[in-house]
Coordinates of C-alpha atoms in Angstrom, one line a residue:
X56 CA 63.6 14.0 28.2
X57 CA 66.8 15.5 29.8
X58 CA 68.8 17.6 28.1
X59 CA 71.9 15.5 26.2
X60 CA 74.7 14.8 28.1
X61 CA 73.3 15.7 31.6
X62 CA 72.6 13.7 34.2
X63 CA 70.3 14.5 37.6
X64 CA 73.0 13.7 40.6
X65 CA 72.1 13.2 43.9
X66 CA 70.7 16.0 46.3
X67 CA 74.2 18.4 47.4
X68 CA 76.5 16.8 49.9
X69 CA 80.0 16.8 50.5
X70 CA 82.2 14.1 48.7
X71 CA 83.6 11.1 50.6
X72 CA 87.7 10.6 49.7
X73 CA 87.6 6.8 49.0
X74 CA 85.0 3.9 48.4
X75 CA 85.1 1.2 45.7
X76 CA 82.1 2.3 43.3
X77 CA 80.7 -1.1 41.6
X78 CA 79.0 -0.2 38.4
X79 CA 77.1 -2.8 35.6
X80 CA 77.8 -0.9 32.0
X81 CA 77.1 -4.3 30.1
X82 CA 79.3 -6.4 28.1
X83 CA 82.5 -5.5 26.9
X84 CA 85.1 -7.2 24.7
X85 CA 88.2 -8.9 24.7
X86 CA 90.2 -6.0 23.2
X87 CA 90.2 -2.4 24.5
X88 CA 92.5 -0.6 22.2
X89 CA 91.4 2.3 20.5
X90 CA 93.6 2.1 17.7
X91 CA 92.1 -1.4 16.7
X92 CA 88.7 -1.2 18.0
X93 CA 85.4 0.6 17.5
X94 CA 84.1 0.8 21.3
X95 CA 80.4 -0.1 22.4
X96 CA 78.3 1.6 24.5
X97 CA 79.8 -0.7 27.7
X98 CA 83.0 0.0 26.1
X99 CA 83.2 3.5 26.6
X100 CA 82.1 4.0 29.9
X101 CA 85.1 1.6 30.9
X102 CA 88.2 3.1 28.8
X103 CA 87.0 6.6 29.5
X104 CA 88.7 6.0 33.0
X105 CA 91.4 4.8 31.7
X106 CA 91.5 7.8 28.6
X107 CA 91.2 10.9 27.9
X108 CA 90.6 12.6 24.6
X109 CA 92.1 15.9 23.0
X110 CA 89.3 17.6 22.8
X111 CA 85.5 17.6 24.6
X112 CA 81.9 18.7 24.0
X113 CA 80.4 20.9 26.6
X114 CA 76.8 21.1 27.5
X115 CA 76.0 23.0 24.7
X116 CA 77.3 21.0 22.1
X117 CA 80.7 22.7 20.8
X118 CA 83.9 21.0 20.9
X119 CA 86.6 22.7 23.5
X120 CA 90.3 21.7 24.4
X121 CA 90.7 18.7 26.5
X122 CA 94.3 17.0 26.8
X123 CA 95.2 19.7 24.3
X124 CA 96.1 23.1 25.2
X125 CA 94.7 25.0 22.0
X126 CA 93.4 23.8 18.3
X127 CA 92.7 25.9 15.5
X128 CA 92.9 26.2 11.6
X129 CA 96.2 27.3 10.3
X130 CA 95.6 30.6 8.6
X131 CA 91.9 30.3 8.3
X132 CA 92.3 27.2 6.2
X133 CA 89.3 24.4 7.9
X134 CA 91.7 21.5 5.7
X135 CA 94.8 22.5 8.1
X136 CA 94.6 22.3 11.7
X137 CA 97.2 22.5 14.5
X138 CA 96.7 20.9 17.6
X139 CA 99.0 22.1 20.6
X140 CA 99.1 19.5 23.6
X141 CA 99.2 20.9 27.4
X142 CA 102.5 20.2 28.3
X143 CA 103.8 18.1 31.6
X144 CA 101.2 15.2 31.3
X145 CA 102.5 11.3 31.0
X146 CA 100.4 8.2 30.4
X147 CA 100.1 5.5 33.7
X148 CA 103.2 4.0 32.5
X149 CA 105.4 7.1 32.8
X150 CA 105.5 7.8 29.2
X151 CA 105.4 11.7 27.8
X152 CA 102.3 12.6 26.5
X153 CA 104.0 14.4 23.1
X154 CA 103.3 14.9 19.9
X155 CA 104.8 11.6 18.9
X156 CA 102.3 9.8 20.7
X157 CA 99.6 11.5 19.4
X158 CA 100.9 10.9 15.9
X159 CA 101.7 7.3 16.7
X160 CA 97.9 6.3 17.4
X161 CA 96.9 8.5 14.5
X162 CA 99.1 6.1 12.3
X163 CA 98.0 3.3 14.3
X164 CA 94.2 4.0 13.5
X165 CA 95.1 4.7 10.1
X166 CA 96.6 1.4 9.2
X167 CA 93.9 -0.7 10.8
X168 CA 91.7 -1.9 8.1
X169 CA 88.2 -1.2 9.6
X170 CA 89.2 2.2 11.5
X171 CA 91.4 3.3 9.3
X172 CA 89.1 3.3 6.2
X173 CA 87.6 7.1 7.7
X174 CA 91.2 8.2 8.3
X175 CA 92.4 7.3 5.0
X176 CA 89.5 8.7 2.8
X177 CA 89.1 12.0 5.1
X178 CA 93.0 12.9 5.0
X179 CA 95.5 13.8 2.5
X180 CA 97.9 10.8 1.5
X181 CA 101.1 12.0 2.5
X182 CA 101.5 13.7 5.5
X183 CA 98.4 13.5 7.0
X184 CA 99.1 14.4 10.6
X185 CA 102.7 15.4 11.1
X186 CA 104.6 16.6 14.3
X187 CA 105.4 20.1 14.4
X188 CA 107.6 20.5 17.5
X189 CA 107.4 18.6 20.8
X190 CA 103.5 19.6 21.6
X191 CA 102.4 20.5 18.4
X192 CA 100.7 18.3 15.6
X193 CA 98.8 19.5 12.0
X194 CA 96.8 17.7 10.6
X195 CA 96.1 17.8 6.9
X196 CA 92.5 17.1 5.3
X197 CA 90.9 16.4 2.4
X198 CA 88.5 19.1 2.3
X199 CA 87.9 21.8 4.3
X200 CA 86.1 21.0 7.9
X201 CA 85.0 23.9 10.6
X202 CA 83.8 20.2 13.1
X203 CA 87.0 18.9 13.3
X204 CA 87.5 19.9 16.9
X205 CA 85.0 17.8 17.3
X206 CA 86.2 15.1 16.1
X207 CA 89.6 14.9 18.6
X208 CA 87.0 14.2 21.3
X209 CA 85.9 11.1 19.6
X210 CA 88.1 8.0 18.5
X211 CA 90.6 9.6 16.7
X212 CA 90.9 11.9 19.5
X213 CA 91.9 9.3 22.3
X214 CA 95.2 8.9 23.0
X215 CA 96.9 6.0 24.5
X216 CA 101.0 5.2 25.5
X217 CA 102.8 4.7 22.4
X218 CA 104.9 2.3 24.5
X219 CA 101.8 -0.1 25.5
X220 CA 100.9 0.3 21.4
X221 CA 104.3 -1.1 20.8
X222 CA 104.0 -4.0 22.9
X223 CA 100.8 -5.0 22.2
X224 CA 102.1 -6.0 18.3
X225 CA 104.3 -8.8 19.7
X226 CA 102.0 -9.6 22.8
X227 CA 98.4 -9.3 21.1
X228 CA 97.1 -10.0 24.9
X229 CA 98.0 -6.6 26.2
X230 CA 95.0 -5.0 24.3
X231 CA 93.1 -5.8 27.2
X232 CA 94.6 -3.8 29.4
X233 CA 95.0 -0.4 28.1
X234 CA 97.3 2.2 29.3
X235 CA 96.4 6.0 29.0
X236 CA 96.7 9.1 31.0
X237 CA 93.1 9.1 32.5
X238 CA 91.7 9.5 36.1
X239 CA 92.0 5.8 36.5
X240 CA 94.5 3.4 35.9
X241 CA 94.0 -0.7 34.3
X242 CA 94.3 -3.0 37.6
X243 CA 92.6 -6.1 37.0
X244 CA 90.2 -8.1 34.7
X245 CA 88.3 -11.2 34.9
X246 CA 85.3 -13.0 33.0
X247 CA 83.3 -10.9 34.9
X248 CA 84.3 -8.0 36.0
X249 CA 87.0 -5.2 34.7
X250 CA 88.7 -2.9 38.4
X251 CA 90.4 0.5 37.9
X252 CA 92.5 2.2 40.8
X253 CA 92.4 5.7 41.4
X254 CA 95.5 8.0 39.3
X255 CA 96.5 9.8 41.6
X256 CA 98.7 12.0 39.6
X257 CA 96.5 12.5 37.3
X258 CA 96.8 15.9 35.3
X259 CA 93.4 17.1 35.2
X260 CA 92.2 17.5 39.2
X261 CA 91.3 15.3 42.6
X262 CA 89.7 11.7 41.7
X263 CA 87.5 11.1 44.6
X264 CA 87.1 7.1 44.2
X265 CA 89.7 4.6 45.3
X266 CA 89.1 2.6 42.5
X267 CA 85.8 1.4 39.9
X268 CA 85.0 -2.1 39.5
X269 CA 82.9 -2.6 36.5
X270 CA 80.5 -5.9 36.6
X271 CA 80.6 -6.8 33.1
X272 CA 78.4 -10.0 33.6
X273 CA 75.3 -9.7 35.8
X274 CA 73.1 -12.7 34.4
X275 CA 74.9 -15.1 36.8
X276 CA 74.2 -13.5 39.9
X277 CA 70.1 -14.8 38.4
X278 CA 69.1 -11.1 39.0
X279 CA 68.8 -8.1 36.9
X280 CA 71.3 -5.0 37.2
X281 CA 68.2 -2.9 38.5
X282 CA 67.6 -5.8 41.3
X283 CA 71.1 -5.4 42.4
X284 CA 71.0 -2.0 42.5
X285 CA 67.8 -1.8 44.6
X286 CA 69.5 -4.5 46.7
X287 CA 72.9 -3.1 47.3
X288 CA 74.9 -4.7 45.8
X289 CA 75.6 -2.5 43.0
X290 CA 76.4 1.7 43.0
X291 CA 75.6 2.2 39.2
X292 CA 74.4 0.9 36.5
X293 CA 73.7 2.1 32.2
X294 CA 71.4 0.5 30.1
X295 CA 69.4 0.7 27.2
X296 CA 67.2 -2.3 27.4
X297 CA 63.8 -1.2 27.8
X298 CA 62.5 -4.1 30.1
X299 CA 65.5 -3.2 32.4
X300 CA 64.7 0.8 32.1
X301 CA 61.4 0.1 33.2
X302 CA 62.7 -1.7 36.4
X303 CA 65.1 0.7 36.8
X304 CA 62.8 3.8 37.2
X305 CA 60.5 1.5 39.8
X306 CA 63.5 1.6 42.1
X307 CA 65.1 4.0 44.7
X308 CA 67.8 5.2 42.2
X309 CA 69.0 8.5 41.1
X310 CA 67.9 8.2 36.7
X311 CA 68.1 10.1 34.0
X312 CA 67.0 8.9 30.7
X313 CA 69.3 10.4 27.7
X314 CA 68.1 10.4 24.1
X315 CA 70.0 11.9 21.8
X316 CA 70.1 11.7 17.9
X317 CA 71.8 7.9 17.5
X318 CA 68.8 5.9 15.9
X319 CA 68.5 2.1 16.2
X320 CA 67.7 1.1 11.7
X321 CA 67.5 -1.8 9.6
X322 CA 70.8 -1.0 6.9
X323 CA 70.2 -3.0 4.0
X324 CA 73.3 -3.9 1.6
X325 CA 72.7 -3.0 -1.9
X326 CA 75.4 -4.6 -3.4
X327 CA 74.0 -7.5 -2.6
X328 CA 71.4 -9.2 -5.1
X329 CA 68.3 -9.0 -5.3
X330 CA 69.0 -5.8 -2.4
X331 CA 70.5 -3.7 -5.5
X332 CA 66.7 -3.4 -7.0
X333 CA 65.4 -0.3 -5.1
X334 CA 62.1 -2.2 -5.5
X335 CA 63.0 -5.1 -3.4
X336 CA 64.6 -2.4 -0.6
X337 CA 60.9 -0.8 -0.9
X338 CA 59.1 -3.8 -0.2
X339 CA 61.5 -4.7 2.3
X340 CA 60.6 -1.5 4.3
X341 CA 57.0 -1.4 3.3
X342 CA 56.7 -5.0 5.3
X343 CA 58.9 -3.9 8.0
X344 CA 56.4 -4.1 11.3
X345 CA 57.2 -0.7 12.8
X346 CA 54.9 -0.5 15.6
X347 CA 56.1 -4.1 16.7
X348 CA 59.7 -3.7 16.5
X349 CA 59.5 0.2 18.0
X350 CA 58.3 -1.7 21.1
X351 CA 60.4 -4.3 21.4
X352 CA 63.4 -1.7 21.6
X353 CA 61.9 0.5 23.6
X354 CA 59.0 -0.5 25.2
X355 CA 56.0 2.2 25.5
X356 CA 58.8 4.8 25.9
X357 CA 60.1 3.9 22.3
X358 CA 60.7 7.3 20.3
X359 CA 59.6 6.6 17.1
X360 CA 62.1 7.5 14.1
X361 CA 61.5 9.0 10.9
X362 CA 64.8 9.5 9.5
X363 CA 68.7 10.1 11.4
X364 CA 67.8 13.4 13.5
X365 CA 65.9 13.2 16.3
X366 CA 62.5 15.4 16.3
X367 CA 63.8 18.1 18.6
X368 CA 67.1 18.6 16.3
X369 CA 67.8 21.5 14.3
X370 CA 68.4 18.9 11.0
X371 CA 65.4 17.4 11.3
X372 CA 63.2 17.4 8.2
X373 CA 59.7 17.3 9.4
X374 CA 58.1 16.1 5.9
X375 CA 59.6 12.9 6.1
X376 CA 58.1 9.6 7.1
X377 CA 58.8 6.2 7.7
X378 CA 57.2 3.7 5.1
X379 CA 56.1 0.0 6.9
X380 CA 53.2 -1.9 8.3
X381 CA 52.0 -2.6 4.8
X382 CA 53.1 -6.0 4.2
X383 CA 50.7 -6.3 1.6
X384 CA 52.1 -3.6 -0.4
X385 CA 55.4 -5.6 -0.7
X386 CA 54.0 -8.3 -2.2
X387 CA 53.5 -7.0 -5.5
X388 CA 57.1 -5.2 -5.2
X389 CA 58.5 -9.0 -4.5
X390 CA 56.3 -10.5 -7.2
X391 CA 57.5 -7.9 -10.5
X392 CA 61.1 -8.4 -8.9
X393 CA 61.4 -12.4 -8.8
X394 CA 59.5 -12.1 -12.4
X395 CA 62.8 -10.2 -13.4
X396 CA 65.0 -12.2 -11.4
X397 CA 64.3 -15.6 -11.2
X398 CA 67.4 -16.7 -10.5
X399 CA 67.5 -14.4 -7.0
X400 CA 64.1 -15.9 -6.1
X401 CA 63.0 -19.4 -4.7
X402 CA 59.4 -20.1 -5.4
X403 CA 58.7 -16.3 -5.9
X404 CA 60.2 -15.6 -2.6
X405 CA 63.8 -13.6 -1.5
X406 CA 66.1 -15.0 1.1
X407 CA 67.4 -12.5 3.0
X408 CA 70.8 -12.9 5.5
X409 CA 70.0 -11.0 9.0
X410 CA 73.6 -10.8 10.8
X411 CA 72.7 -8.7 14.0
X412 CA 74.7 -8.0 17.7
X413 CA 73.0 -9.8 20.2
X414 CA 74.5 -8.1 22.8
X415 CA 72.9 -5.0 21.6
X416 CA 69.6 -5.5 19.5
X417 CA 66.8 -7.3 21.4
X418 CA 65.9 -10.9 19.9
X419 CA 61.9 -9.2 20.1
X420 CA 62.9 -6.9 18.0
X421 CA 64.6 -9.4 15.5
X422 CA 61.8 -11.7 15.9
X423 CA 59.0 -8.9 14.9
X424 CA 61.2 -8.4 12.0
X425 CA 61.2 -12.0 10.9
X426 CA 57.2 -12.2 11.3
X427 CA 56.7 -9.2 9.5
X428 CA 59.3 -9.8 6.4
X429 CA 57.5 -13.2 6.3
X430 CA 54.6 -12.7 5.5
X431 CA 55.5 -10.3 2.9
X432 CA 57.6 -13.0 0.8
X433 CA 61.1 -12.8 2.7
X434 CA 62.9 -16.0 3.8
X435 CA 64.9 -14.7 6.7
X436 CA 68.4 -16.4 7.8
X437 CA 69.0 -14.7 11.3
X438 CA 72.4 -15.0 12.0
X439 CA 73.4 -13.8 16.1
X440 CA 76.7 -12.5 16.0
X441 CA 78.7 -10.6 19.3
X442 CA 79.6 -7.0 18.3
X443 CA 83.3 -7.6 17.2
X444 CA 82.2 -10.3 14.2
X445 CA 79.1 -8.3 13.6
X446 CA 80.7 -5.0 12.9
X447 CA 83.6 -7.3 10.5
X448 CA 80.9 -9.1 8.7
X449 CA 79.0 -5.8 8.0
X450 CA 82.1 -3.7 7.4
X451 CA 83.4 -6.9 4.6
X452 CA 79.4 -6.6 3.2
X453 CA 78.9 -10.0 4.0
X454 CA 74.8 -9.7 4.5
X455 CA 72.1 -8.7 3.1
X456 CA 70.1 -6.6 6.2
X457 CA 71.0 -5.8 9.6
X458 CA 70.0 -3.7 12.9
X459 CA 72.5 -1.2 14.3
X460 CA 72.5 1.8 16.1
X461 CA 74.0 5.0 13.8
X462 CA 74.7 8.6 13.6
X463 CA 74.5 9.9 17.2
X464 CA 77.7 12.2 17.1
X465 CA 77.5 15.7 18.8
X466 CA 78.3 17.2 15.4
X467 CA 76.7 15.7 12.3
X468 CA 79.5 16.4 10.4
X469 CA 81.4 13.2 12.7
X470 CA 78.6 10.9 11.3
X471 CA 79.9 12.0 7.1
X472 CA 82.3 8.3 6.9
X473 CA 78.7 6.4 7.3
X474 CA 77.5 8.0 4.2
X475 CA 80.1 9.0 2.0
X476 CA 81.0 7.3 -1.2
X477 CA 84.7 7.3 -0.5
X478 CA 83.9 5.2 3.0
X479 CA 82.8 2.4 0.4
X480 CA 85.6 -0.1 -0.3
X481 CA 86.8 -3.7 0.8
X482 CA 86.1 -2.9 4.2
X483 CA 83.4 0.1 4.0
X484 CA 82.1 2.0 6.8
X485 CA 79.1 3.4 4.6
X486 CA 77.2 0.0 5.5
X487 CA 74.7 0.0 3.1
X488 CA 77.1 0.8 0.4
X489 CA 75.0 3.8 -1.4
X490 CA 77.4 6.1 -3.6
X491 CA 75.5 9.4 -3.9
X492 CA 77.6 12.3 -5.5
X493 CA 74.8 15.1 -4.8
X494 CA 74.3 13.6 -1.5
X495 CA 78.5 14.0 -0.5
X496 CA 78.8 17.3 -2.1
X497 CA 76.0 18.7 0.3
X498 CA 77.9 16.8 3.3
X499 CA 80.8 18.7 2.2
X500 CA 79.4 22.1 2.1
X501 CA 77.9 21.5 5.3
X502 CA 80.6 20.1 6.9
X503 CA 83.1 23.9 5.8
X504 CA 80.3 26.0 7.8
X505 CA 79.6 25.9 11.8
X506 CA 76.5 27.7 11.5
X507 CA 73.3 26.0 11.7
X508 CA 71.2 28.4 9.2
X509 CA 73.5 27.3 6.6
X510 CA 74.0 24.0 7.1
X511 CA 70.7 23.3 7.9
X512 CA 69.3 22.9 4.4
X513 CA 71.9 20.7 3.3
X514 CA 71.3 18.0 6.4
X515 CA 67.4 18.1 5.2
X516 CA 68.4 17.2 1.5
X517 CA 70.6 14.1 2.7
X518 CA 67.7 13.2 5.0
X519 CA 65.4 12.7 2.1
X520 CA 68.3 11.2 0.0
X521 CA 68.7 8.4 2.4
X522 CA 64.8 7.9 3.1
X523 CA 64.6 8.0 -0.9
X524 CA 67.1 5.2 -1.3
X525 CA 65.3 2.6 0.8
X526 CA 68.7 1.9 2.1
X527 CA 67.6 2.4 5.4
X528 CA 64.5 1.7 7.6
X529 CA 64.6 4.0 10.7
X530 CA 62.8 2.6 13.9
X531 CA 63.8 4.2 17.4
X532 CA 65.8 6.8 18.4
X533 CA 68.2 5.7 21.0
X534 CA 67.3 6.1 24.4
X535 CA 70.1 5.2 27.3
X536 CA 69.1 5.3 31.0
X537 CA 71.8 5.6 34.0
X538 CA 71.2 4.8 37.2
X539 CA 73.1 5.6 41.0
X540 CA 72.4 4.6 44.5
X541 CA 71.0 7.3 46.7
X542 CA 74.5 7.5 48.3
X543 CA 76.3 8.4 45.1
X544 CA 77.4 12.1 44.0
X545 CA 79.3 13.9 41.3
X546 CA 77.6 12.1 38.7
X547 CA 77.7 15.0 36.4
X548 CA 80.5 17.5 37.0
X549 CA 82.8 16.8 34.8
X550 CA 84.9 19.8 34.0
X551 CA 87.4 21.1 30.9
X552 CA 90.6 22.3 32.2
X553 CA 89.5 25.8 31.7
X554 CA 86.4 25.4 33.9
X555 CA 83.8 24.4 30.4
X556 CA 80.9 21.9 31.9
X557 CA 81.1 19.1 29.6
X558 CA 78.3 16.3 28.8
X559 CA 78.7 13.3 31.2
X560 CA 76.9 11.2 28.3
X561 CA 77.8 9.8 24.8
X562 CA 75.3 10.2 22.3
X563 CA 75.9 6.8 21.3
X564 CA 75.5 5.9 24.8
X565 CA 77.7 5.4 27.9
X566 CA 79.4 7.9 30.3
X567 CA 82.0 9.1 32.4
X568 CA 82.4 8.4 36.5
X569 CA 85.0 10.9 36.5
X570 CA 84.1 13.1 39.0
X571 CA 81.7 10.5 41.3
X572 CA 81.9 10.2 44.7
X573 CA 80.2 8.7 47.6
X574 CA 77.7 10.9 50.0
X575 CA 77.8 8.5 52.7

C-alpha cells in the first residue's frame, strides 16, 4: 500500500512544454458547479484543473494555505477564523479573486438545499462568513474547531467566479462549464469527452500541458480504459473497479494503488419502518454475505472493513468487528419482529428498497447482497439510480438500505455532518438518520483538539456507537488505482505556494494532473 496521497511517477526526465494528455477518470455529470453539487470521484479529477481550493493537505496530512495567503483563529478562539486571500489572482474570466467571491460561493453553498444542510448546522445564523476588507474573510462557527483549515481545501473551500455563479441562475446550462482560477481553463465538452487548455497566467507556476482531454465514456470504443492505455490510445487513467485494477497492473503502466480511510457500507435508514427496530438492522447485518460482497468490490485485493478507519489509522478501534455471514441468525431476528409488526411484514418477510449508484457500486456486489438478504427473509427492491438521483433520494430518506462510499476526509473532523444529529432534517446528510447526543458531544470535543492522543479516545467511542447501532454494515475500504503511460511525468509534484508537497490523491478518490508532463 502507498502512502495516501502519493503516487510513483515515472523514472526522472526532463519535462516536454506541450502535448495533449488524454486521460479516462470515469463518468461525470451534467453539472459541475461546486456550489450545487457534491462531486464524484470522476468529478474531482476534472474540476480540479479548472479549481483551486483555499487551503491543501500536504503529505503528512495537515491543512496549509493554498489560494489563501494565511488562516488562523481570531484570538485563539477555534469558532472564529480569518482567512486572508493572496492578493493579484483573477478567475479565467478576468474576474478578482476577493473576498466577495469567496463569500459569494459560501452563500451560494449555503442556500442549496443538499450542500447547504452542513453549512447551515456547522455555522452561526447570522453572519456566518463575512468580508473583512478586500482579501480578508471570518468565518463564524458553531462550536469551536482546531480542523477547519482543513476544511477550505474541500468543497467549501473551492472557489469559483462569482460572475459565472451569477449567470448560471438565469442560464442553468452554464453549470457545465465552470469557470475558476486553476491551471486549466473549460474549453470544450461532449457526450464523451470533457478538453481543458492550458492557463497560462495562472497564479501558482508553469503548466507544462497544452491542454487535458478527459474521456469520460470508454465503453464505446468496446475496450477497457486499461486496453487503451496498453494500446496508446490513452496517457492516464483512475479507477476503482477491481476487474479493471487487475488489468491495469498486467500492463506497461506507471500504478499506484491508494487506499485511504473512505469505506464502501450498506447505510440503512432508520426512520423508515420496520428499519427503526434495531432488531431488524441486526438481522439485516447478520445476513449481509461479507466475504461475497468484499470480493465483488475489490476482488482478492479487497481490504476488509470493520468499522470507518482504516486498520493502519490512528482512530481505529481494534476490538471491533463486522457482524454477517450468518443468515441463519436473522431469521429468528425477522421472525420476533414481523410477530410485532405484522403490518410491516408480508408472509413473515420485510421488503426492503435498495436505491444504489451504478456508476459507482458494482451490480456483483448488489447482487451478493440480494442473495444473501434473501435467504434470510428480505424481499429486496433494487432500484439503479446515476449518482445525482441517488445522492437526492438518500439525502430526501426516500429508501430503506443503500451502498455508498463514506468518511475518507484527511481530517476526521470533515466527516462530523455524516454523523451528527443536526445534519438530520428534510434533506439530511447523516444518511442513516441516527440522532446520538453522547455520540456528537464526543465529535465535538474531538473536533476543538488537533492532537491525536486526545482525540483518539473519542473517535474509538463513536466507532463502537455506530457499529452498536446497526446503522451501518462496513464492507471494503476504498481502494483507487491510477495509472500513466511510460512517457508521462510529474505525476506527483504538486506544490503549495510556499514550497509544502501536497497529496496528489483524494481520499475519496480522484487526483490532480497539475504538474504532469510528457517525457517523450
Amino acid at each position: 500500500m502507498e502512502s495516501p496521497g502519493s503516487l510513483d511517477s515515472a523514472p526522472p526526465a526532463e519535462p516536454i512544454a506541450g502535448g495533449i494528455l488524454r486521460f479516462a477518470p470515469g463518468p461525470i455529470g451534467p453539472t459541475l458547479d461546486p456550489t450545487s453539487t457534491q462531486f464524484t470521484a470522476a468529478e474531482r479529477t476534472v474540476t480540479n484543473t479548472v479549481f483551486d481550493t483555499l487551503t491543501a493537505i500536504d503529505v503528512d496530512g495537515r491543512p496549509v494555505p493554498y489560494l489563501a495567503e494565511a488562516i488562523e483563529p481570531v484570538f485563539g478562539d477555534l469558532s472564529i477564523w480569518r482567512m486572508t486571500l493572496r492578493p493579484g489572482i483573477t478567475f479565467h474570466d478576468g474576474t478578482p479573486l476577493d473576498a466577495a467571491a469567496v463569500v459569494a460561493n459560501f452563500e451560494a453553498q449555503r442556500a442549496d438545499p443538499a450542500l447547504g444542510v452542513v453549512i447551515r448546522a456547522d455555522y452561526v445564523e447570522v453572519g456566518p462568513a463575512i468580508t473583512v476588507d478586500e482579501r480578508t474573510v471570518e468565518y463564524r462557527l458553531r462550536d469551536p474547531n482546531a480542523a477547519f483549515a482543513a476544511r477550505l481545501a474541500g468543497p467549501e473551500g473551492v472557489v469559483a467566479s462569482p460572475t459565472w455563479l451569477a449567470a448560471t441562475v438565469g442560464n442553468p446550462d452554464l453549470r457545465a462549464a465552470p469557470v475558476g482560477t486553476g491551471p486549466f481553463t473549460f474549453t470544450q465538452r461532449s457526450d464523451r469527452f470533457v478538453r481543458v487548455d492550458r492557463n497560462p497566467e495562472w497564479w501558482a507556476g508553469e503548466v507544462y500541458l497544452d491542454a487535458i482531454e478527459f474521456i469520460t465514456e470508454v465503453e464505446a470504443t468496446g475496450l477497457s480504459a486499461p486496453e487503451l492505455l496498453a494500446g496508446g490510445d490513452l496517457d492516464g487513467m483512475q479507477t476503482a473497479d477491481p476487474t479493471a485494477v487487475t488489468e491495469l497492473l498486467e500492463i506497461d503502466a506507471t500504478t499506484t494503488i491508494d487506499v485511504a480511510d473512505e469505506v464502501a457500507l450498506v447505510v440503512v435508514n432508520t426512520e423508515s419502518p420496520p428499519f427503526d427496530d434495531v432488531r431488524v438492522r441486526r438481522a439485516l447485518a447478520l445476513a449481509t454475505p461479507l466475504d461475497d460482497v468484499r470480493s465483488a468490490l475489490g476482488g482478492a485485493r479487497a481490504v476488509a472493513a470493520t468499522q470507518r478507519f482504516a486498520p493502519d489509522s490512528r482512530y481505529f478501534e481494534p476490538g471491533l468487528r463486522q457482524i454477517g455471514d450468518t443468515p441463519e441468525r436473522a431469521a429468528p431476528l425477522i421472525a420476533t419482529a414481523c410477530s410485532e409488526r405484522r403490518d410491516q411484514c408480508v408472509d413473515g418477510r420485510i421488503a426492503i428498497d435498495l436505491p444504489y449508484p451504478v456508476e459507482t457500486v458494482p451490480s456483483a456486489a448488489i447482487d451478493a447482497l440480494v442473495e444473501g438478504w434473501s435467504t434470510a427473509g428480505f424481499d429486496v427492491n433494487v432500484q439503479p439510480l446515476d449518482d445525482a438521483e441517488h445522492r437526492s433520494r438518500i439525502g430526501l430518506g426516500e429508501y430503506d438500505a443503500t451502498v455508498w462510499q463514506q468518511f475518507g476526509a484527511t481530517d476526521p473532523a470533515v466527516d462530523n455532518a455524516w454523523l451528527l444529529c443536526r445534519s438530520v432534517g428534510r434533506v439530511s446528510l447523516n444518511w442513516p438518520r441516527v440522532c446520538d447526543l453522547e455520540r456528537d458531544a464526543q465529535l465535538l470535543e474531538a473536533q476543538s483538539t488537533s492532537d491525536p492522543a486526545t482525540r483518539a479516545p473519542w473517535y474509538r467511542s463513536v466507532s463502537t456507537a455506530m457499529t452498536d447501532s446497526f446503522a451501518y454494515v462496513f464492507l471494503a475500504h476504498e481502494e483507487w488505482a491510477y495509472g500513466f503511460a511510460p512517457n508521462i511525468g510529474g505525476v506527483c509534484g504538486r506544490t503549495a505556494p510556499d514550497g509544502a508537497v501536497l497529496r496528489c490523491t483524494s481520499p475519496s478518490g480522484g487526483t490532480w494532473l497539475t504538474s504532469t508532463w510528457f517525457t517523450g
